[in-house]
CSV table of C-alpha atoms and ligand atoms in Angstrom, one decimal:
chain,number,residue,atom,x,y,z
A,1,MET,CA,59.4,49.5,152.2
A,2,ASN,CA,57.6,46.9,150.1
A,3,LYS,CA,60.3,44.4,150.9
A,4,LEU,CA,59.7,45.1,154.6
A,5,ILE,CA,56.0,44.6,154.3
A,6,THR,CA,56.6,41.4,152.4
A,7,LEU,CA,59.0,40.2,155.0
A,8,LEU,CA,56.7,41.0,157.8
A,9,PHE,CA,53.9,39.2,156.1
A,10,LEU,CA,56.1,36.2,155.6
A,11,ILE,CA,57.3,36.1,159.2
A,12,LEU,CA,53.8,36.4,160.4
A,13,SER,CA,52.5,33.8,158.1
A,14,LEU,CA,55.3,31.3,158.8
A,15,GLY,CA,55.0,31.9,162.6
A,16,CYS,CA,51.3,31.2,163.0
A,17,SER,CA,49.0,29.3,160.8
A,18,ASN,CA,45.9,31.0,162.5
A,19,GLN,CA,47.2,34.4,161.6
A,20,GLN,CA,48.0,33.1,158.1
A,21,THR,CA,44.4,31.9,157.6
A,22,GLY,CA,43.2,35.2,159.0
A,23,GLU,CA,45.3,37.2,156.6
A,24,GLU,CA,44.2,35.1,153.7
A,25,ASP,CA,40.6,35.5,154.7
A,26,ARG,CA,41.0,39.2,154.9
A,27,ILE,CA,42.5,39.3,151.4
A,28,ILE,CA,39.7,37.1,150.0
A,29,LYS,CA,37.1,39.4,151.6
A,30,HIS,CA,38.9,42.4,150.0
A,31,LEU,CA,39.0,40.7,146.6
A,32,GLU,CA,35.3,39.8,146.9
A,33,SER,CA,34.3,43.4,147.6
A,34,GLN,CA,36.4,44.6,144.7
A,35,LEU,CA,35.0,42.0,142.3
A,36,ASP,CA,31.5,43.1,143.4
A,37,TYR,CA,32.4,46.6,142.3
A,38,ALA,CA,33.9,45.2,139.1
A,39,VAL,CA,30.7,43.4,138.2
A,40,LYS,CA,28.6,46.5,138.8
A,41,ASN,CA,31.0,48.7,136.8
A,42,ALA,CA,31.1,46.2,133.9
A,43,GLU,CA,27.3,45.8,133.9
A,44,SER,CA,26.7,49.5,133.8
A,45,LEU,CA,29.0,50.0,130.8
A,46,ALA,CA,28.5,46.8,128.8
A,47,THR,CA,26.8,46.9,125.4
A,48,SER,CA,25.5,44.1,123.3
A,49,GLU,CA,29.0,43.9,121.8
A,50,LEU,CA,31.4,45.0,124.4
A,51,ILE,CA,30.9,42.4,127.1
A,52,SER,CA,34.0,41.7,129.1
A,53,PRO,CA,36.5,43.9,131.1
A,54,ARG,CA,40.0,43.9,129.8
A,55,THR,CA,41.9,46.9,131.2
A,56,SER,CA,41.7,50.6,132.1
A,57,GLU,CA,42.2,53.2,129.3
A,58,ASN,CA,42.5,56.9,130.2
A,59,GLY,CA,41.0,56.1,133.6
A,60,LYS,CA,38.0,54.3,132.2
A,61,LEU,CA,37.0,50.7,132.1
A,62,LYS,CA,37.8,49.1,128.7
A,63,LEU,CA,35.4,46.3,127.7
A,64,VAL,CA,36.1,44.0,124.8
A,65,LYS,CA,34.1,41.9,122.3
A,66,THR,CA,33.9,38.1,122.5
A,67,ARG,CA,36.6,37.7,119.8
A,68,ASP,CA,39.2,39.5,121.9
A,69,TRP,CA,41.8,37.1,123.3
A,70,THR,CA,41.1,38.3,126.9
A,71,SER,CA,37.3,37.8,126.8
A,72,GLY,CA,37.2,34.7,128.9
A,73,PHE,CA,39.2,35.8,131.9
A,74,PHE,CA,36.6,38.0,133.7
A,75,SER,CA,34.0,35.2,133.8
A,76,GLY,CA,36.9,32.9,135.0
A,77,ASN,CA,37.6,35.3,137.8
A,78,LEU,CA,33.9,35.1,138.9
A,79,TRP,CA,34.0,31.3,138.8
A,80,MET,CA,37.1,31.3,141.0
A,81,MET,CA,35.4,33.7,143.4
A,82,TYR,CA,32.7,31.1,143.6
A,83,GLU,CA,35.2,28.5,144.4
A,84,LEU,CA,36.8,30.6,147.1
A,85,THR,CA,33.6,31.7,148.8
A,86,GLY,CA,30.9,29.1,147.8
A,87,ASP,CA,28.5,32.0,147.5
A,88,GLU,CA,25.8,31.2,144.8
A,89,LYS,CA,25.7,34.8,143.7
A,90,TRP,CA,29.2,34.4,142.1
A,91,LYS,CA,27.9,31.4,140.1
A,92,GLU,CA,25.1,33.5,138.8
A,93,SER,CA,27.4,36.4,137.8
A,94,ALA,CA,29.9,34.0,136.3
A,95,LEU,CA,27.3,32.4,134.1
A,96,LYS,CA,26.1,35.8,132.9
A,97,PHE,CA,29.6,36.7,131.7
A,98,THR,CA,30.4,33.1,130.3
A,99,LEU,CA,27.4,32.4,128.1
A,100,PRO,CA,27.8,35.3,125.6
A,101,LEU,CA,31.2,33.7,124.6
A,102,GLU,CA,29.6,30.7,123.1
A,103,GLN,CA,29.8,32.0,119.5
A,104,GLU,CA,33.6,31.9,119.7
A,105,LYS,CA,33.5,28.1,119.4
A,106,TRP,CA,33.3,28.7,115.6
A,107,ASN,CA,36.0,31.3,115.4
A,108,GLY,CA,38.9,29.7,113.6
A,109,ASN,CA,40.8,33.0,113.0
A,110,THR,CA,42.8,32.8,116.2
A,111,HIS,CA,44.8,30.4,118.4
A,112,ASP,CA,43.4,32.1,121.5
A,113,MET,CA,40.5,29.7,121.8
A,114,GLY,CA,41.9,28.1,124.9
A,115,PHE,CA,42.2,31.4,126.7
A,116,LYS,CA,38.7,32.4,125.7
A,117,MET,CA,36.8,29.2,126.2
A,118,TYR,CA,38.8,27.1,128.7
A,119,CYS,CA,39.1,30.0,131.2
A,120,SER,CA,35.3,30.6,131.0
A,121,PHE,CA,33.4,27.4,130.0
A,122,GLY,CA,36.3,25.3,131.2
A,123,GLN,CA,35.7,26.7,134.7
A,124,ALA,CA,31.9,26.5,134.2
A,125,ILE,CA,32.0,22.7,133.8
A,126,LYS,CA,33.7,22.3,137.2
A,127,TYR,CA,30.7,23.8,138.9
A,128,THR,CA,27.7,22.9,136.8
A,129,ASP,CA,26.5,19.8,135.1
A,130,ASN,CA,25.1,21.3,131.9
A,131,PRO,CA,26.1,19.0,129.0
A,132,GLU,CA,25.8,22.0,126.6
A,133,TYR,CA,29.0,23.5,128.1
A,134,ARG,CA,30.9,20.3,127.4
A,135,GLU,CA,29.7,20.4,123.7
A,136,ILE,CA,30.7,24.0,123.4
A,137,LEU,CA,34.2,23.2,124.6
A,138,ILE,CA,34.5,20.2,122.3
A,139,GLN,CA,33.5,22.3,119.3
A,140,SER,CA,36.0,24.9,120.4
A,141,ALA,CA,38.8,22.2,120.5
A,142,LYS,CA,37.8,21.1,117.0
A,143,THR,CA,37.9,24.6,115.7
A,144,LEU,CA,41.3,25.2,117.3
A,145,SER,CA,42.6,22.0,115.8
A,146,THR,CA,42.0,23.3,112.3
A,147,ARG,CA,45.0,25.6,112.8
A,148,PHE,CA,47.4,22.8,113.2
A,149,ASN,CA,49.9,22.2,110.3
A,150,PRO,CA,51.5,18.7,110.6
A,151,VAL,CA,54.5,19.8,108.4
A,152,VAL,CA,55.3,22.5,110.9
A,153,GLY,CA,54.2,20.5,113.9
A,154,CYS,CA,52.5,23.5,115.4
A,155,ILE,CA,49.2,25.4,115.7
A,156,ARG,CA,49.4,28.7,113.8
A,157,SER,CA,49.1,31.6,116.3
A,158,TRP,CA,48.4,34.7,114.3
A,159,ASP,CA,47.0,35.6,110.9
A,160,HIS,CA,48.1,39.3,111.2
A,161,ASN,CA,51.4,40.7,110.0
A,162,SER,CA,51.4,38.5,107.0
A,163,ASP,CA,54.0,40.7,105.3
A,164,LYS,CA,56.4,39.8,108.1
A,165,TRP,CA,55.6,36.2,109.0
A,166,ASP,CA,54.4,33.2,107.0
A,167,TYR,CA,53.4,31.0,109.9
A,168,PRO,CA,54.0,32.7,113.3
A,169,VAL,CA,53.9,30.6,116.4
A,170,ILE,CA,54.1,32.4,119.8
A,171,ILE,CA,55.2,31.0,123.1
A,172,ASP,CA,51.8,32.0,124.5
A,173,ASN,CA,50.2,29.3,122.3
A,174,MET,CA,51.3,26.7,124.9
A,175,MET,CA,48.4,27.9,127.0
A,176,ASN,CA,45.8,27.0,124.4
A,177,LEU,CA,46.8,23.3,124.5
A,178,GLU,CA,45.0,22.7,127.8
A,179,LEU,CA,41.7,22.8,125.9
A,180,LEU,CA,42.9,20.2,123.5
A,181,LEU,CA,44.1,17.9,126.2
A,182,TRP,CA,40.8,18.2,128.0
A,183,ALA,CA,38.9,17.4,124.8
A,184,ALA,CA,41.0,14.3,124.2
A,185,LYS,CA,40.1,13.0,127.7
A,186,GLU,CA,36.5,13.9,127.3
A,187,THR,CA,35.9,12.4,123.8
A,188,GLY,CA,38.6,9.7,123.6
A,189,ASN,CA,39.8,11.3,120.4
A,190,GLU,CA,43.5,11.0,120.6
A,191,ASN,CA,44.0,13.4,117.7
A,192,PHE,CA,43.5,16.4,120.1
A,193,LYS,CA,46.3,15.0,122.3
A,194,GLU,CA,48.6,14.3,119.5
A,195,ILE,CA,48.3,17.9,118.2
A,196,ALA,CA,49.0,19.3,121.7
A,197,ILE,CA,52.0,17.0,122.3
A,198,LYS,CA,53.5,17.7,118.8
A,199,HIS,CA,53.0,21.4,119.3
A,200,ALA,CA,54.8,21.3,122.7
A,201,GLU,CA,57.7,19.1,121.2
A,202,THR,CA,58.2,21.5,118.3
A,203,THR,CA,58.2,24.4,120.8
A,204,ILE,CA,60.9,22.8,122.8
A,205,LYS,CA,63.0,22.3,119.7
A,206,ASN,CA,62.7,25.9,118.3
A,207,HIS,CA,61.5,28.4,120.8
A,208,PHE,CA,64.3,28.1,123.5
A,209,ARG,CA,67.8,29.5,123.8
A,210,ASP,CA,70.6,27.6,125.5
A,211,ASN,CA,69.7,29.2,128.9
A,212,TYR,CA,66.1,28.2,128.5
A,213,SER,CA,64.7,31.7,128.0
A,214,SER,CA,62.4,31.7,125.1
A,215,TYR,CA,61.8,33.7,121.9
A,216,HIS,CA,58.3,35.2,121.6
A,217,VAL,CA,57.6,34.5,117.9
A,218,ILE,CA,59.0,31.7,115.7
A,219,ASP,CA,58.1,32.1,112.1
A,220,TYR,CA,58.0,28.8,110.1
A,221,ASN,CA,57.9,28.0,106.4
A,222,PRO,CA,54.4,26.3,106.2
A,223,GLN,CA,55.5,24.1,103.3
A,224,THR,CA,58.8,22.7,104.7
A,225,GLY,CA,58.5,23.4,108.5
A,226,GLU,CA,61.8,25.2,108.4
A,227,VAL,CA,62.3,28.1,111.0
A,228,GLN,CA,62.5,31.4,109.1
A,229,HIS,CA,62.7,34.0,111.8
A,230,LYS,CA,63.0,34.3,115.6
A,231,ASN,CA,61.4,37.5,116.7
A,232,THR,CA,59.6,39.4,119.4
A,233,HIS,CA,56.4,41.2,119.1
A,234,GLN,CA,55.6,42.3,122.7
A,235,GLY,CA,59.1,42.1,124.1
A,236,TYR,CA,62.0,44.6,124.1
A,237,ALA,CA,64.1,42.9,121.4
A,238,ASP,CA,64.3,39.7,119.4
A,239,GLU,CA,67.0,38.3,121.7
A,240,SER,CA,65.5,39.6,125.0
A,241,ALA,CA,63.3,37.6,127.5
A,242,TRP,CA,59.9,39.1,127.5
A,243,SER,CA,58.7,38.4,131.0
A,244,ARG,CA,55.1,37.2,130.3
A,245,GLY,CA,56.4,35.0,127.5
A,246,GLN,CA,58.7,33.2,130.0
A,247,ALA,CA,55.7,32.9,132.3
A,248,TRP,CA,53.5,31.4,129.6
A,249,GLY,CA,56.2,28.8,128.8
A,250,LEU,CA,56.6,27.8,132.5
A,251,TYR,CA,52.9,27.5,133.0
A,252,GLY,CA,52.4,25.7,129.7
A,253,PHE,CA,55.0,23.0,130.1
A,254,THR,CA,53.9,22.4,133.7
A,255,MET,CA,50.4,21.9,132.5
A,256,LEU,CA,51.6,19.6,129.7
A,257,TYR,CA,53.4,17.4,132.3
A,258,ARG,CA,50.2,17.3,134.4
A,259,GLU,CA,48.2,16.1,131.5
A,260,THR,CA,50.6,13.7,129.8
A,261,GLY,CA,53.1,12.5,132.5
A,262,ASN,CA,55.8,13.0,130.0
A,263,ASP,CA,59.1,13.6,131.8
A,264,GLU,CA,60.5,15.7,128.9
A,265,PHE,CA,57.8,18.4,129.7
A,266,LEU,CA,58.6,18.3,133.5
A,267,GLY,CA,62.3,18.8,132.7
A,268,GLN,CA,61.5,21.7,130.4
A,269,ALA,CA,59.3,23.4,133.0
A,270,GLU,CA,62.1,23.0,135.6
A,271,ARG,CA,64.7,24.4,133.3
A,272,ILE,CA,62.4,27.4,132.5
A,273,ALA,CA,61.9,27.8,136.2
A,274,ASP,CA,65.7,27.8,136.7
A,275,PHE,CA,66.0,30.6,134.2
A,276,ILE,CA,63.2,32.7,135.7
A,277,LEU,CA,64.5,32.2,139.3
A,278,SER,CA,68.0,33.3,138.2
A,279,GLN,CA,66.6,36.8,137.6
A,280,PRO,CA,67.4,39.4,140.3
A,281,ASP,CA,65.3,39.3,143.4
A,282,ILE,CA,62.5,37.2,142.0
A,283,LYS,CA,63.1,34.6,144.6
A,284,GLN,CA,62.4,37.2,147.2
A,285,GLY,CA,59.1,38.0,145.5
A,286,GLU,CA,60.0,41.0,143.4
A,287,ILE,CA,57.5,41.3,140.6
A,288,PRO,CA,59.2,41.2,137.1
A,289,TYR,CA,59.8,44.2,134.9
A,290,TRP,CA,57.9,43.8,131.6
A,291,ASP,CA,61.0,42.4,130.0
A,292,PHE,CA,63.8,40.8,131.9
A,293,ASP,CA,66.2,42.6,129.6
A,294,ALA,CA,64.5,46.0,129.4
A,295,PRO,CA,67.3,48.5,129.0
A,296,GLY,CA,66.1,51.0,131.6
A,297,ILE,CA,65.7,48.8,134.6
A,298,PRO,CA,65.0,49.8,137.4
A,299,ASP,CA,63.1,52.6,135.7
A,300,GLU,CA,60.9,50.3,133.6
A,301,PRO,CA,57.3,49.4,134.1
A,302,LEU,CA,56.5,46.2,136.0
A,303,ASP,CA,54.3,43.4,134.8
A,304,ALA,CA,52.1,42.0,137.7
A,305,SER,CA,50.5,39.6,135.2
A,306,ALA,CA,53.9,37.9,134.7
A,307,GLY,CA,54.3,37.7,138.5
A,308,ALA,CA,50.9,36.2,138.9
A,309,ILE,CA,51.3,33.6,136.1
A,310,ILE,CA,54.7,32.6,137.5
A,311,ALA,CA,53.3,32.2,141.0
A,312,SER,CA,50.4,30.1,139.8
A,313,ALA,CA,52.7,27.9,137.6
A,314,LEU,CA,55.2,27.4,140.4
A,315,PHE,CA,52.6,26.2,142.8
A,316,GLU,CA,51.6,23.6,140.3
A,317,LEU,CA,55.1,22.7,139.4
A,318,SER,CA,55.9,22.3,143.1
A,319,THR,CA,53.5,19.4,143.3
A,320,PHE,CA,55.5,17.4,140.7
A,321,SER,CA,59.1,18.4,141.3
A,322,ASP,CA,61.9,17.6,143.7
A,323,LYS,CA,62.3,21.4,144.2
A,324,GLN,CA,59.0,21.6,145.9
A,325,ARG,CA,60.1,23.7,148.8
A,326,GLU,CA,61.9,26.3,146.7
A,327,TYR,CA,59.0,26.7,144.2
A,328,VAL,CA,56.4,27.0,147.0
A,329,SER,CA,58.5,29.6,148.8
A,330,VAL,CA,59.0,31.7,145.7
A,331,ALA,CA,55.4,31.4,144.7
A,332,ARG,CA,54.3,32.5,148.2
A,333,ASN,CA,56.8,35.4,148.1
A,334,LEU,CA,55.3,36.6,144.8
A,335,LEU,CA,51.7,36.2,146.2
A,336,ALA,CA,52.7,38.2,149.3
A,337,THR,CA,54.1,41.0,147.1
A,338,LEU,CA,51.0,41.1,145.0
A,339,SER,CA,48.9,41.3,148.2
A,340,THR,CA,50.6,44.5,149.3
A,341,ASP,CA,49.1,47.9,148.9
A,342,LYS,CA,51.4,48.6,146.0
A,343,PHE,CA,49.7,46.0,143.8
A,344,LEU,CA,46.3,45.3,145.4
A,345,ALA,CA,43.8,48.0,144.4
A,346,PRO,CA,41.6,49.6,147.1
A,347,VAL,CA,37.9,48.6,146.8
A,348,GLY,CA,36.1,50.9,144.4
A,349,GLU,CA,39.2,52.0,142.5
A,350,ASN,CA,41.2,50.6,139.5
A,351,GLU,CA,38.0,50.2,137.5
A,352,GLY,CA,37.3,47.1,139.6
A,353,PHE,CA,40.4,45.2,138.7
A,354,LEU,CA,42.1,43.4,141.6
A,355,LEU,CA,45.8,44.2,140.7
A,356,LYS,CA,47.6,47.3,139.5
A,357,HIS,CA,50.9,47.6,137.6
A,358,SER,CA,50.7,45.2,134.6
A,359,THR,CA,52.0,45.8,131.1
A,360,GLY,CA,50.3,44.6,128.0
A,361,HIS,CA,52.2,45.7,125.0
A,362,LYS,CA,55.0,48.1,125.7
A,363,PRO,CA,56.5,48.3,122.2
A,364,HIS,CA,53.1,49.5,121.0
A,365,ASP,CA,52.8,51.9,123.8
A,366,SER,CA,49.7,50.1,124.9
A,367,GLU,CA,48.5,49.0,128.4
A,368,ILE,CA,51.6,50.2,130.2
A,369,ASP,CA,51.4,50.1,134.0
A,370,GLU,CA,47.7,49.4,133.9
A,371,PRO,CA,45.5,46.7,135.4
A,372,LEU,CA,44.9,43.7,133.1
A,373,VAL,CA,42.1,41.2,133.7
A,374,TYR,CA,44.4,38.2,133.2
A,375,ALA,CA,46.7,39.3,136.0
A,376,ASP,CA,43.7,39.0,138.2
A,377,TYR,CA,42.9,35.6,136.8
A,378,TYR,CA,46.2,34.0,137.6
A,379,PHE,CA,46.4,35.8,140.9
A,380,LEU,CA,43.1,34.2,142.0
A,381,GLU,CA,44.3,30.9,140.6
A,382,ALA,CA,47.5,31.1,142.6
A,383,ILE,CA,45.5,31.8,145.8
A,384,ILE,CA,43.4,28.7,145.1
A,385,ARG,CA,46.5,26.6,144.4
A,386,ASN,CA,48.3,27.9,147.5
A,387,ARG,CA,45.2,27.0,149.6
A,388,ALA,CA,45.2,23.4,148.2
A,389,ILE,CA,48.9,23.0,149.0
A,390,LYS,CA,48.3,24.3,152.6
A,391,THR,CA,45.4,22.0,153.1
A,392,LYS,CA,47.4,19.0,152.0
A,393,ASP,CA,50.3,20.0,154.3
A,394,GLU,CA,48.1,20.2,157.4
B,401,LIG,N1,48.8,36.4,124.6
B,401,LIG,C1,49.0,37.8,124.6
B,401,LIG,C2,49.8,38.3,125.7
B,401,LIG,O1,50.3,37.6,126.6
B,401,LIG,O2,49.8,39.5,125.8
């Protein structure tokens, strides 16, 4: 049934650009109403500490502290709604959810600085001219840089599980490099860029298998830089392909190419895309299961967040690659699926999140088949990127 709806949507959208715009406008209106509800819901439950929506837990909105890795996405969603509608009220809301994150610029205990600060303040600087936000981002980049070890050639991801790993680096860490590359451009300090490039090169060397699927966690010896373990944390098995991890890799190397023009990163992104697109039905827009190798497929939870990240990344990769048509087509198929009733929450439900059916951490029995704020973030970004591609084509 879902495939039928997707197909119908595609036929309609390919056949008539007016109808396509009409359908897109209808979806954006829907998302706007839902985000309106989300803001009200978040404001009614927020405390001085719990400030940003992350997911739904036992049918209730779960808010997190600024130090949580997801704390920047909700404000990012509001900034993107401002981009999509131009309505000043979204700018006001976005600022309200962005400003409390400032203290994170000093938090050197995590690699998630990019997620937290670049998805919030990084959006804010596109739409405001407040020089303080620039300074906040530069300090954030400096703090993140302190986690780089030149012997390993990577930023350290986590400090937890020290009994298991000495120097864990996760594929997700590619996403935090955008903050450093931005800071290099802004300040002229090449050190930020060198760290980002070295981290990406080391990741190419050690994180990927022959088929360009990636491991989740690589544990290094911090004294010698030697690889000690290749593990998973959120995937099904050490040797499996955790779907969101593949999505982070695709997005990360595409972004690295955009920022550096280095062909090695474009090639890496294309090879990761080849791996992802070799998965059953993804080209037709099927949303990935939480792990591409989950043993109980088709009775496994889906991960809409992986689908949204892949869609957004493919839109960007299409602007650099010879495989433009294929990437745009797959990204549009994914977007169409995420826009069906199966994934798009009705207004006033789903605790205000836009999308249903994501999976956060299956092995820990946490956030399974729930909404996740970052699924919404990359969904909105994919809509914006699709729009830019359409405008260019017209
Ligand atoms: N960076 C954590 C996750 O993708 O769940």
